[in-house]
Amino acid sequence: MEKKVLLSAKEVEVQFQVRSRVLTAIRRVSLDLLEDETIAIVGESGSGKSVFTKTFTGMLDTNGKVTHGEILFEGEDLLKIKNDQGWEKIRGKKIATVFQDPMTSLNPVKTIGSQISEVIIKHQGKSKEEAKKMAVELMERVGIANAAERYDEYPFMYSGGMRQRIVIAIALACRPKILICDEPTTALDVTIQAQIVQLIKDLSQEYGFTTVYITHDLGVVANVADKVAVMYAGQIVEYGTVEEIFYDPRHPYTWGLLSSLPQLGIKGEDLYAIPGTPPSLFDVIQGDAFAPRNPYAMKIDFEEEPPMFQISETHFAKTWLLDPRAPKVEPPKAIRNLHERILQMIRPEGGYYGGE
Amino acid sequence: MAENKEKILEVKNLEVTFKNGKKEFVAVQDANFDLYEGETFSLVGESGSGKTTIGRAILRINPTSKGEILYKGKKINGKLDKETDRWVIRNIQMVFQDPAASLNERATIDYIVSEGLSNFHMYHSDAERHQKVVDALKSVGLLEEHASRYPHEFSGGQRQRIGIARAMVMEPKLLIADEPISALDVSIRAQVLNLLKKFQRETGLTILFIAHDLSVVRYISDRIAVIHKGRIVEMASTQELFKNPLHPYTQSLLSAVPMPDPQIEKNKKLLIYSGMEEDSKTDPRSWQEVLPGHYIYANESEMVEYRNKVTL
């Protein structure tokens, strides 16, 4: 079944003015968000994953500007919006964001409840009583026990995981079409992380919104995503369904990210670490941005930028290795037959999960 | 494997209490474990479990309220004479979680790395001191010219390596690594983990690794203790703990580890641990050995259940 395109970013380029220099953070990225789908954007810090999604809600820092491209959403080019009044119809209402640190997204001197009902009153035009009732329902829905009693408490009385649940409740209060989750669990414990990830998944089915999940951790991606976009140095270098990215990755950078996961580490052996550091985005990048760190780099990688090669209907990768003239290269051993390897890890005798 | 090795650190019935006015809060209760020379021992638990407090109690940043900590057979908690005090500082070093907050931002890397050296007069000439700093920087993959720079000029991963260089330049016997990779990107994590392993291979360092993520711990440690709300609930060798995770809290931690496999992740059931009833009168819990080297905090009826579950 063909899913409808909800938002379409085309050839987006973002530049920042830093003192007298220009930094190109996003280098002509195109991406479609489909209805009722979760897409994960994965990359290291500085790869541009947050900056890219901030263009959907006009939240770039003041020294940043979209210098090329268009973002089509409900028949409108979002990049034509010039002021905050224009953005108000989109930001929060249609496209909401959940940030990494819940403490900075909540107002410390207002009660939890008032912060949720405020949004309901503003965006849905409900009365105070109605809003309170809806807010308590939302709090229950995101897993706050005794919601009615905790309505009048302040953010500092909540734990980190619960604060993040409240931020999600506030984001959902306007029934957005798209929820951008920007590293929502990075600051949280693994057990709480797993619960928040599950909550976002359940809510997206129940409320029917599209989720954009930004993370640097491929482990989490396997759980949440339908589609995955891997970003490197301001570009999407590989894009595909979650199965394609994990079971048949094609870009050497994706190989590196997967192989460096400690979950796949073998005791007594070194973990794979991607050598070097990402390129400076102040400079003009010649050829493939990943080439200096790529153990499989060829001469052409340093000279010419690779195009997006299409592997299947849904799978694309931007590497010269996919050119028919390139030598055939196998992915590293650590991530070949990934599924079989992990099955072995979680068998009772090999143990990973315990329980069933 | 660990039995025939020498104990470098013993923690006995350790309790740490924080006082706030009249209110008392027991952050760690009845912690018992030993570290053997050259091993990596991990303390795993969520925030607030007391894992960091134990690490800080060993370094005497947090005072203890009960119990004993012995380093090489000598008591190192409570009041110490000056000589012992310096001996401990010299031999036990720490790497902190947040590499940005743990480096003095107004000091050069040269000063940061050599501060411990000067406190202990571990050099004869300034040239020797500088050489030690340069060697320490090189051993963590940084360059000589980095010595004259300031912390803000480095990335998170590089700063964490400076933190490791600062600890390792003292040639410690025991390194306490408190979540050293939590604040780092996945690809940088691998570099820092490899670095710690390298030092262990080269110098026979003992590492106390504090973490909340069992996947990292599985890869790096020889033995693991799981801590929940100030109490160690299970302890075993890494292999044994992953083979026979018995305590429900250990199981919930294991189920929370994200696996890089969509088929498995999309069908997995999260186990959530919400605590167990304590029947302290008729059947109190205590620290018991299920299998050789595999300890668990349990009462008699739970022990029966656990013994049945164990696969050899």
PDB file of C-alpha atoms in Angstrom, chain A residues 65-304:
ATOM      1  CA  LYS A  65      19.640  30.459   7.365  1.00  0.00           C
ATOM      2  CA  VAL A  66      18.163  28.051   4.852  1.00  0.00           C
ATOM      3  CA  THR A  67      19.997  29.087   1.718  1.00  0.00           C
ATOM      4  CA  HIS A  68      18.523  26.646  -0.748  1.00  0.00           C
ATOM      5  CA  GLY A  69      15.637  24.233  -1.231  1.00  0.00           C
ATOM      6  CA  GLU A  70      12.010  23.884  -0.201  1.00  0.00           C
ATOM      7  CA  ILE A  71      10.014  22.069   2.452  1.00  0.00           C
ATOM      8  CA  LEU A  72       6.499  21.203   1.294  1.00  0.00           C
ATOM      9  CA  PHE A  73       3.912  20.555   3.980  1.00  0.00           C
ATOM     10  CA  GLU A  74       0.154  20.555   3.328  1.00  0.00           C
ATOM     11  CA  GLY A  75       0.595  22.326   0.020  1.00  0.00           C
ATOM     12  CA  GLU A  76       2.724  25.104   1.456  1.00  0.00           C
ATOM     13  CA  ASP A  77       6.462  25.772   1.267  1.00  0.00           C
ATOM     14  CA  LEU A  78       7.457  26.202   4.913  1.00  0.00           C
ATOM     15  CA  LEU A  79      10.566  28.099   3.923  1.00  0.00           C
ATOM     16  CA  LYS A  80       8.375  30.924   2.593  1.00  0.00           C
ATOM     17  CA  ILE A  81       7.200  31.660   6.140  1.00  0.00           C
ATOM     18  CA  LYS A  82       8.894  34.846   7.192  1.00  0.00           C
ATOM     19  CA  ASN A  83       7.879  35.586  10.782  1.00  0.00           C
ATOM     20  CA  ASP A  84       6.884  33.985  14.077  1.00  0.00           C
ATOM     21  CA  GLN A  85       3.174  34.631  13.516  1.00  0.00           C
ATOM     22  CA  GLY A  86       3.389  32.528  10.414  1.00  0.00           C
ATOM     23  CA  TRP A  87       5.229  29.757  12.208  1.00  0.00           C
ATOM     24  CA  GLU A  88       2.708  29.685  15.066  1.00  0.00           C
ATOM     25  CA  LYS A  89       0.244  27.825  12.851  1.00  0.00           C
ATOM     26  CA  ILE A  90       2.816  25.095  12.278  1.00  0.00           C
ATOM     27  CA  ARG A  91       5.136  24.959  15.255  1.00  0.00           C
ATOM     28  CA  GLY A  92       3.713  22.992  18.168  1.00  0.00           C
ATOM     29  CA  LYS A  93       0.330  22.775  16.459  1.00  0.00           C
ATOM     30  CA  LYS A  94       1.127  20.629  13.431  1.00  0.00           C
ATOM     31  CA  ILE A  95       4.770  19.792  14.030  1.00  0.00           C
ATOM     32  CA  ALA A  96       5.825  19.380  17.671  1.00  0.00           C
ATOM     33  CA  THR A  97       9.262  18.692  19.111  1.00  0.00           C
ATOM     34  CA  VAL A  98      10.422  16.789  22.182  1.00  0.00           C
ATOM     35  CA  PHE A  99      13.946  17.801  23.195  1.00  0.00           C
ATOM     36  CA  GLN A 100      16.738  15.954  24.897  1.00  0.00           C
ATOM     37  CA  ASP A 101      16.684  17.652  28.273  1.00  0.00           C
ATOM     38  CA  PRO A 102      13.182  17.731  29.779  1.00  0.00           C
ATOM     39  CA  MET A 103      14.193  20.164  32.526  1.00  0.00           C
ATOM     40  CA  THR A 104      14.950  22.924  30.068  1.00  0.00           C
ATOM     41  CA  SER A 105      11.674  22.450  28.157  1.00  0.00           C
ATOM     42  CA  LEU A 106       9.531  22.835  31.268  1.00  0.00           C
ATOM     43  CA  ASN A 107       8.944  26.038  33.197  1.00  0.00           C
ATOM     44  CA  PRO A 108      10.272  25.420  36.713  1.00  0.00           C
ATOM     45  CA  VAL A 109       7.945  27.894  38.439  1.00  0.00           C
ATOM     46  CA  LYS A 110       4.656  26.681  36.937  1.00  0.00           C
ATOM     47  CA  THR A 111       2.801  23.537  37.956  1.00  0.00           C
ATOM     48  CA  ILE A 112       2.961  20.547  35.656  1.00  0.00           C
ATOM     49  CA  GLY A 113      -0.785  20.604  35.120  1.00  0.00           C
ATOM     50  CA  SER A 114      -1.013  24.273  34.199  1.00  0.00           C
ATOM     51  CA  GLN A 115       1.717  23.823  31.605  1.00  0.00           C
ATOM     52  CA  ILE A 116      -0.324  21.157  29.838  1.00  0.00           C
ATOM     53  CA  SER A 117      -3.738  22.834  30.097  1.00  0.00           C
ATOM     54  CA  GLU A 118      -2.264  26.139  28.941  1.00  0.00           C
ATOM     55  CA  VAL A 119      -1.453  24.511  25.616  1.00  0.00           C
ATOM     56  CA  ILE A 120      -4.909  22.966  25.332  1.00  0.00           C
ATOM     57  CA  ILE A 121      -6.610  26.295  26.054  1.00  0.00           C
ATOM     58  CA  LYS A 122      -4.447  28.149  23.551  1.00  0.00           C
ATOM     59  CA  HIS A 123      -4.577  25.711  20.662  1.00  0.00           C
ATOM     60  CA  GLN A 124      -7.927  24.007  21.071  1.00  0.00           C
ATOM     61  CA  GLY A 125      -9.892  26.899  22.575  1.00  0.00           C
ATOM     62  CA  LYS A 126     -11.270  24.859  25.492  1.00  0.00           C
ATOM     63  CA  SER A 127     -12.490  26.280  28.801  1.00  0.00           C
ATOM     64  CA  LYS A 128     -10.310  26.010  31.903  1.00  0.00           C
ATOM     65  CA  GLU A 129     -12.282  23.095  33.388  1.00  0.00           C
ATOM     66  CA  GLU A 130     -12.358  21.137  30.149  1.00  0.00           C
ATOM     67  CA  ALA A 131      -8.653  21.733  29.647  1.00  0.00           C
ATOM     68  CA  LYS A 132      -7.865  20.458  33.114  1.00  0.00           C
ATOM     69  CA  LYS A 133      -9.881  17.295  32.499  1.00  0.00           C
ATOM     70  CA  MET A 134      -8.077  16.699  29.212  1.00  0.00           C
ATOM     71  CA  ALA A 135      -4.704  17.402  30.796  1.00  0.00           C
ATOM     72  CA  VAL A 136      -5.271  14.829  33.522  1.00  0.00           C
ATOM     73  CA  GLU A 137      -6.328  12.302  30.887  1.00  0.00           C
ATOM     74  CA  LEU A 138      -3.155  13.014  28.930  1.00  0.00           C
ATOM     75  CA  MET A 139      -1.036  12.640  32.039  1.00  0.00           C
ATOM     76  CA  GLU A 140      -2.633   9.268  32.697  1.00  0.00           C
ATOM     77  CA  ARG A 141      -2.067   8.292  29.096  1.00  0.00           C
ATOM     78  CA  VAL A 142       1.669   9.006  29.249  1.00  0.00           C
ATOM     79  CA  GLY A 143       1.928   6.894  32.373  1.00  0.00           C
ATOM     80  CA  ILE A 144       1.773   9.242  35.360  1.00  0.00           C
ATOM     81  CA  ALA A 145       0.194   7.429  38.301  1.00  0.00           C
ATOM     82  CA  ASN A 146      -2.254   9.479  40.459  1.00  0.00           C
ATOM     83  CA  ALA A 147      -2.389  12.080  37.706  1.00  0.00           C
ATOM     84  CA  ALA A 148      -5.130  14.155  39.361  1.00  0.00           C
ATOM     85  CA  GLU A 149      -3.056  14.554  42.522  1.00  0.00           C
ATOM     86  CA  ARG A 150       0.175  15.244  40.728  1.00  0.00           C
ATOM     87  CA  TYR A 151      -1.472  17.876  38.496  1.00  0.00           C
ATOM     88  CA  ASP A 152      -0.543  20.638  40.948  1.00  0.00           C
ATOM     89  CA  GLU A 153       3.067  19.578  41.471  1.00  0.00           C
ATOM     90  CA  TYR A 154       6.120  21.343  40.090  1.00  0.00           C
ATOM     91  CA  PRO A 155       8.723  19.970  37.639  1.00  0.00           C
ATOM     92  CA  PHE A 156      11.419  19.569  40.316  1.00  0.00           C
ATOM     93  CA  MET A 157       9.176  17.065  42.101  1.00  0.00           C
ATOM     94  CA  TYR A 158       9.248  14.783  39.061  1.00  0.00           C
ATOM     95  CA  SER A 159      12.048  12.415  38.058  1.00  0.00           C
ATOM     96  CA  GLY A 160      13.833  12.801  34.707  1.00  0.00           C
ATOM     97  CA  GLY A 161      11.805  10.044  33.062  1.00  0.00           C
ATOM     98  CA  MET A 162       8.513  11.477  34.311  1.00  0.00           C
ATOM     99  CA  ARG A 163       9.447  14.966  33.132  1.00  0.00           C
ATOM    100  CA  GLN A 164      10.086  13.580  29.682  1.00  0.00           C
ATOM    101  CA  ARG A 165       6.629  11.949  29.800  1.00  0.00           C
ATOM    102  CA  ILE A 166       5.132  15.377  30.612  1.00  0.00           C
ATOM    103  CA  VAL A 167       6.989  16.986  27.717  1.00  0.00           C
ATOM    104  CA  ILE A 168       5.508  14.316  25.463  1.00  0.00           C
ATOM    105  CA  ALA A 169       2.045  14.988  26.911  1.00  0.00           C
ATOM    106  CA  ILE A 170       2.432  18.706  26.166  1.00  0.00           C
ATOM    107  CA  ALA A 171       3.569  17.959  22.623  1.00  0.00           C
ATOM    108  CA  LEU A 172       0.546  15.727  22.081  1.00  0.00           C
ATOM    109  CA  ALA A 173      -1.926  18.217  23.541  1.00  0.00           C
ATOM    110  CA  CYS A 174      -2.223  19.913  20.146  1.00  0.00           C
ATOM    111  CA  ARG A 175      -2.646  16.640  18.247  1.00  0.00           C
ATOM    112  CA  PRO A 176       0.326  17.285  15.938  1.00  0.00           C
ATOM    113  CA  LYS A 177       0.731  15.547  12.580  1.00  0.00           C
ATOM    114  CA  ILE A 178       4.466  15.194  13.088  1.00  0.00           C
ATOM    115  CA  LEU A 179       6.345  14.621  16.334  1.00  0.00           C
ATOM    116  CA  ILE A 180      10.066  15.300  16.217  1.00  0.00           C
ATOM    117  CA  CYS A 181      11.886  13.511  19.049  1.00  0.00           C
ATOM    118  CA  ASP A 182      15.358  14.988  19.341  1.00  0.00           C
ATOM    119  CA  GLU A 183      17.434  12.498  21.379  1.00  0.00           C
ATOM    120  CA  PRO A 184      14.552  12.177  23.857  1.00  0.00           C
ATOM    121  CA  THR A 185      16.228   9.480  25.940  1.00  0.00           C
ATOM    122  CA  THR A 186      19.929  10.322  25.826  1.00  0.00           C
ATOM    123  CA  ALA A 187      19.851  11.868  29.301  1.00  0.00           C
ATOM    124  CA  LEU A 188      17.908   8.937  30.800  1.00  0.00           C
ATOM    125  CA  ASP A 189      18.711   5.536  32.275  1.00  0.00           C
ATOM    126  CA  VAL A 190      18.448   2.497  30.008  1.00  0.00           C
ATOM    127  CA  THR A 191      15.400   1.114  31.796  1.00  0.00           C
ATOM    128  CA  ILE A 192      13.601   4.454  31.550  1.00  0.00           C
ATOM    129  CA  GLN A 193      14.816   4.889  27.972  1.00  0.00           C
ATOM    130  CA  ALA A 194      13.189   1.607  26.996  1.00  0.00           C
ATOM    131  CA  GLN A 195       9.909   2.695  28.586  1.00  0.00           C
ATOM    132  CA  ILE A 196       9.865   6.123  26.915  1.00  0.00           C
ATOM    133  CA  VAL A 197      10.663   4.581  23.523  1.00  0.00           C
ATOM    134  CA  GLN A 198       7.781   2.141  23.989  1.00  0.00           C
ATOM    135  CA  LEU A 199       5.473   4.998  25.012  1.00  0.00           C
ATOM    136  CA  ILE A 200       6.286   7.043  21.903  1.00  0.00           C
ATOM    137  CA  LYS A 201       5.646   3.989  19.742  1.00  0.00           C
ATOM    138  CA  ASP A 202       2.285   3.233  21.359  1.00  0.00           C
ATOM    139  CA  LEU A 203       1.154   6.854  21.181  1.00  0.00           C
ATOM    140  CA  SER A 204       2.102   7.234  17.535  1.00  0.00           C
ATOM    141  CA  GLN A 205      -0.191   4.330  16.664  1.00  0.00           C
ATOM    142  CA  GLU A 206      -2.993   5.539  18.873  1.00  0.00           C
ATOM    143  CA  TYR A 207      -2.890   9.171  17.783  1.00  0.00           C
ATOM    144  CA  GLY A 208      -1.686   8.480  14.235  1.00  0.00           C
ATOM    145  CA  PHE A 209       1.217  10.875  13.916  1.00  0.00           C
ATOM    146  CA  THR A 210       4.473  10.589  12.014  1.00  0.00           C
ATOM    147  CA  THR A 211       7.535  10.372  14.257  1.00  0.00           C
ATOM    148  CA  VAL A 212      10.972  11.687  13.402  1.00  0.00           C
ATOM    149  CA  TYR A 213      13.365  10.105  15.879  1.00  0.00           C
ATOM    150  CA  ILE A 214      16.805  11.690  16.129  1.00  0.00           C
ATOM    151  CA  THR A 215      19.537   9.678  17.826  1.00  0.00           C
ATOM    152  CA  HIS A 216      23.198   8.710  17.693  1.00  0.00           C
ATOM    153  CA  ASP A 217      22.490   5.218  18.985  1.00  0.00           C
ATOM    154  CA  LEU A 218      21.671   2.615  16.346  1.00  0.00           C
ATOM    155  CA  GLY A 219      20.529   0.201  19.063  1.00  0.00           C
ATOM    156  CA  VAL A 220      17.463   2.321  19.786  1.00  0.00           C
ATOM    157  CA  VAL A 221      16.720   2.707  16.089  1.00  0.00           C
ATOM    158  CA  ALA A 222      16.106  -1.004  15.614  1.00  0.00           C
ATOM    159  CA  ASN A 223      13.241  -0.729  18.043  1.00  0.00           C
ATOM    160  CA  VAL A 224      11.446   2.438  16.929  1.00  0.00           C
ATOM    161  CA  ALA A 225      12.005   2.962  13.252  1.00  0.00           C
ATOM    162  CA  ASP A 226      10.267   1.940  10.030  1.00  0.00           C
ATOM    163  CA  LYS A 227      12.764   3.903   7.934  1.00  0.00           C
ATOM    164  CA  VAL A 228      16.275   5.025   8.734  1.00  0.00           C
ATOM    165  CA  ALA A 229      18.309   7.916   7.353  1.00  0.00           C
ATOM    166  CA  VAL A 230      22.008   7.909   8.231  1.00  0.00           C
ATOM    167  CA  MET A 231      23.534  11.377   8.222  1.00  0.00           C
ATOM    168  CA  TYR A 232      27.191  12.295   7.870  1.00  0.00           C
ATOM    169  CA  ALA A 233      28.725  15.762   7.519  1.00  0.00           C
ATOM    170  CA  GLY A 234      25.433  17.425   6.621  1.00  0.00           C
ATOM    171  CA  GLN A 235      24.182  14.856   4.139  1.00  0.00           C
ATOM    172  CA  ILE A 236      22.073  11.715   4.161  1.00  0.00           C
ATOM    173  CA  VAL A 237      24.519   9.004   3.126  1.00  0.00           C
ATOM    174  CA  GLU A 238      22.210   6.003   3.412  1.00  0.00           C
ATOM    175  CA  TYR A 239      18.454   5.653   3.526  1.00  0.00           C
ATOM    176  CA  GLY A 240      16.292   2.558   3.723  1.00  0.00           C
ATOM    177  CA  THR A 241      13.820   0.475   5.690  1.00  0.00           C
ATOM    178  CA  VAL A 242      15.038  -0.525   9.120  1.00  0.00           C
ATOM    179  CA  GLU A 243      15.572  -4.097   7.880  1.00  0.00           C
ATOM    180  CA  GLU A 244      17.647  -2.908   4.942  1.00  0.00           C
ATOM    181  CA  ILE A 245      19.847  -0.729   7.130  1.00  0.00           C
ATOM    182  CA  PHE A 246      20.529  -3.435   9.704  1.00  0.00           C
ATOM    183  CA  TYR A 247      20.601  -6.581   7.578  1.00  0.00           C
ATOM    184  CA  ASP A 248      21.983  -5.186   4.336  1.00  0.00           C
ATOM    185  CA  PRO A 249      23.833  -1.933   5.023  1.00  0.00           C
ATOM    186  CA  ARG A 250      25.821  -0.614   2.055  1.00  0.00           C
ATOM    187  CA  HIS A 251      27.597   2.548   3.158  1.00  0.00           C
ATOM    188  CA  PRO A 252      30.955   2.115   4.941  1.00  0.00           C
ATOM    189  CA  TYR A 253      29.910   4.740   7.483  1.00  0.00           C
ATOM    190  CA  THR A 254      26.831   2.704   8.416  1.00  0.00           C
ATOM    191  CA  TRP A 255      29.126  -0.325   8.714  1.00  0.00           C
ATOM    192  CA  GLY A 256      31.340   1.626  11.084  1.00  0.00           C
ATOM    193  CA  LEU A 257      28.423   2.793  13.239  1.00  0.00           C
ATOM    194  CA  LEU A 258      27.055  -0.736  13.504  1.00  0.00           C
ATOM    195  CA  SER A 259      30.405  -2.389  14.215  1.00  0.00           C
ATOM    196  CA  SER A 260      31.277   0.033  16.997  1.00  0.00           C
ATOM    197  CA  LEU A 261      28.224  -0.930  19.088  1.00  0.00           C
ATOM    198  CA  PRO A 262      29.371  -2.491  22.370  1.00  0.00           C
ATOM    199  CA  GLN A 263      26.418  -4.903  22.159  1.00  0.00           C
ATOM    200  CA  LEU A 264      28.280  -6.632  19.328  1.00  0.00           C
ATOM    201  CA  GLY A 265      31.686  -6.445  21.021  1.00  0.00           C
ATOM    202  CA  ILE A 266      33.559  -9.659  21.607  1.00  0.00           C
ATOM    203  CA  LYS A 267      35.305  -9.832  24.974  1.00  0.00           C
ATOM    204  CA  GLY A 268      39.053  -9.667  24.746  1.00  0.00           C
ATOM    205  CA  GLU A 269      38.984  -8.075  21.305  1.00  0.00           C
ATOM    206  CA  ASP A 270      39.084  -4.368  20.570  1.00  0.00           C
ATOM    207  CA  LEU A 271      35.818  -2.737  19.560  1.00  0.00           C
ATOM    208  CA  TYR A 272      35.810  -1.313  16.074  1.00  0.00           C
ATOM    209  CA  ALA A 273      36.260   2.451  16.250  1.00  0.00           C
ATOM    210  CA  ILE A 274      35.802   4.654  13.188  1.00  0.00           C
ATOM    211  CA  PRO A 275      39.225   6.287  12.747  1.00  0.00           C
ATOM    212  CA  GLY A 276      39.666  10.061  12.544  1.00  0.00           C
ATOM    213  CA  THR A 277      37.144  12.831  13.017  1.00  0.00           C
ATOM    214  CA  PRO A 278      34.397  14.323  10.820  1.00  0.00           C
ATOM    215  CA  PRO A 279      35.497  17.062   8.403  1.00  0.00           C
ATOM    216  CA  SER A 280      35.196  20.731   9.241  1.00  0.00           C
ATOM    217  CA  LEU A 281      32.079  22.093   7.603  1.00  0.00           C
ATOM    218  CA  PHE A 282      33.696  25.514   7.230  1.00  0.00           C
ATOM    219  CA  ASP A 283      35.692  24.129   4.339  1.00  0.00           C
ATOM    220  CA  VAL A 284      34.504  23.160   0.907  1.00  0.00           C
ATOM    221  CA  ILE A 285      34.338  19.396   0.841  1.00  0.00           C
ATOM    222  CA  GLN A 286      36.015  17.770  -2.091  1.00  0.00           C
ATOM    223  CA  GLY A 287      34.716  14.354  -3.128  1.00  0.00           C
ATOM    224  CA  ASP A 288      33.137  12.031  -0.562  1.00  0.00           C
ATOM    225  CA  ALA A 289      33.137  13.643   2.908  1.00  0.00           C
ATOM    226  CA  PHE A 290      33.729  10.253   4.523  1.00  0.00           C
ATOM    227  CA  ALA A 291      36.706   9.335   2.339  1.00  0.00           C
ATOM    228  CA  PRO A 292      39.518  10.249   4.809  1.00  0.00           C
ATOM    229  CA  ARG A 293      38.010   7.915   7.432  1.00  0.00           C
ATOM    230  CA  ASN A 294      36.935   5.226   4.999  1.00  0.00           C
ATOM    231  CA  PRO A 295      39.195   2.149   4.923  1.00  0.00           C
ATOM    232  CA  TYR A 296      37.697   1.229   1.527  1.00  0.00           C
ATOM    233  CA  ALA A 297      38.221   4.646  -0.066  1.00  0.00           C
ATOM    234  CA  MET A 298      39.268   4.697  -3.725  1.00  0.00           C
ATOM    235  CA  LYS A 299      40.937   7.426  -5.723  1.00  0.00           C
ATOM    236  CA  ILE A 300      37.655   8.779  -6.985  1.00  0.00           C
ATOM    237  CA  ASP A 301      36.366   9.235  -3.404  1.00  0.00           C
ATOM    238  CA  PHE A 302      38.813  12.106  -2.933  1.00  0.00           C
ATOM    239  CA  GLU A 303      37.949  13.723  -6.242  1.00  0.00           C
ATOM    240  CA  GLU A 304      34.272  13.525  -6.944  1.00  0.00           C
TER     241      GLU A 304
END
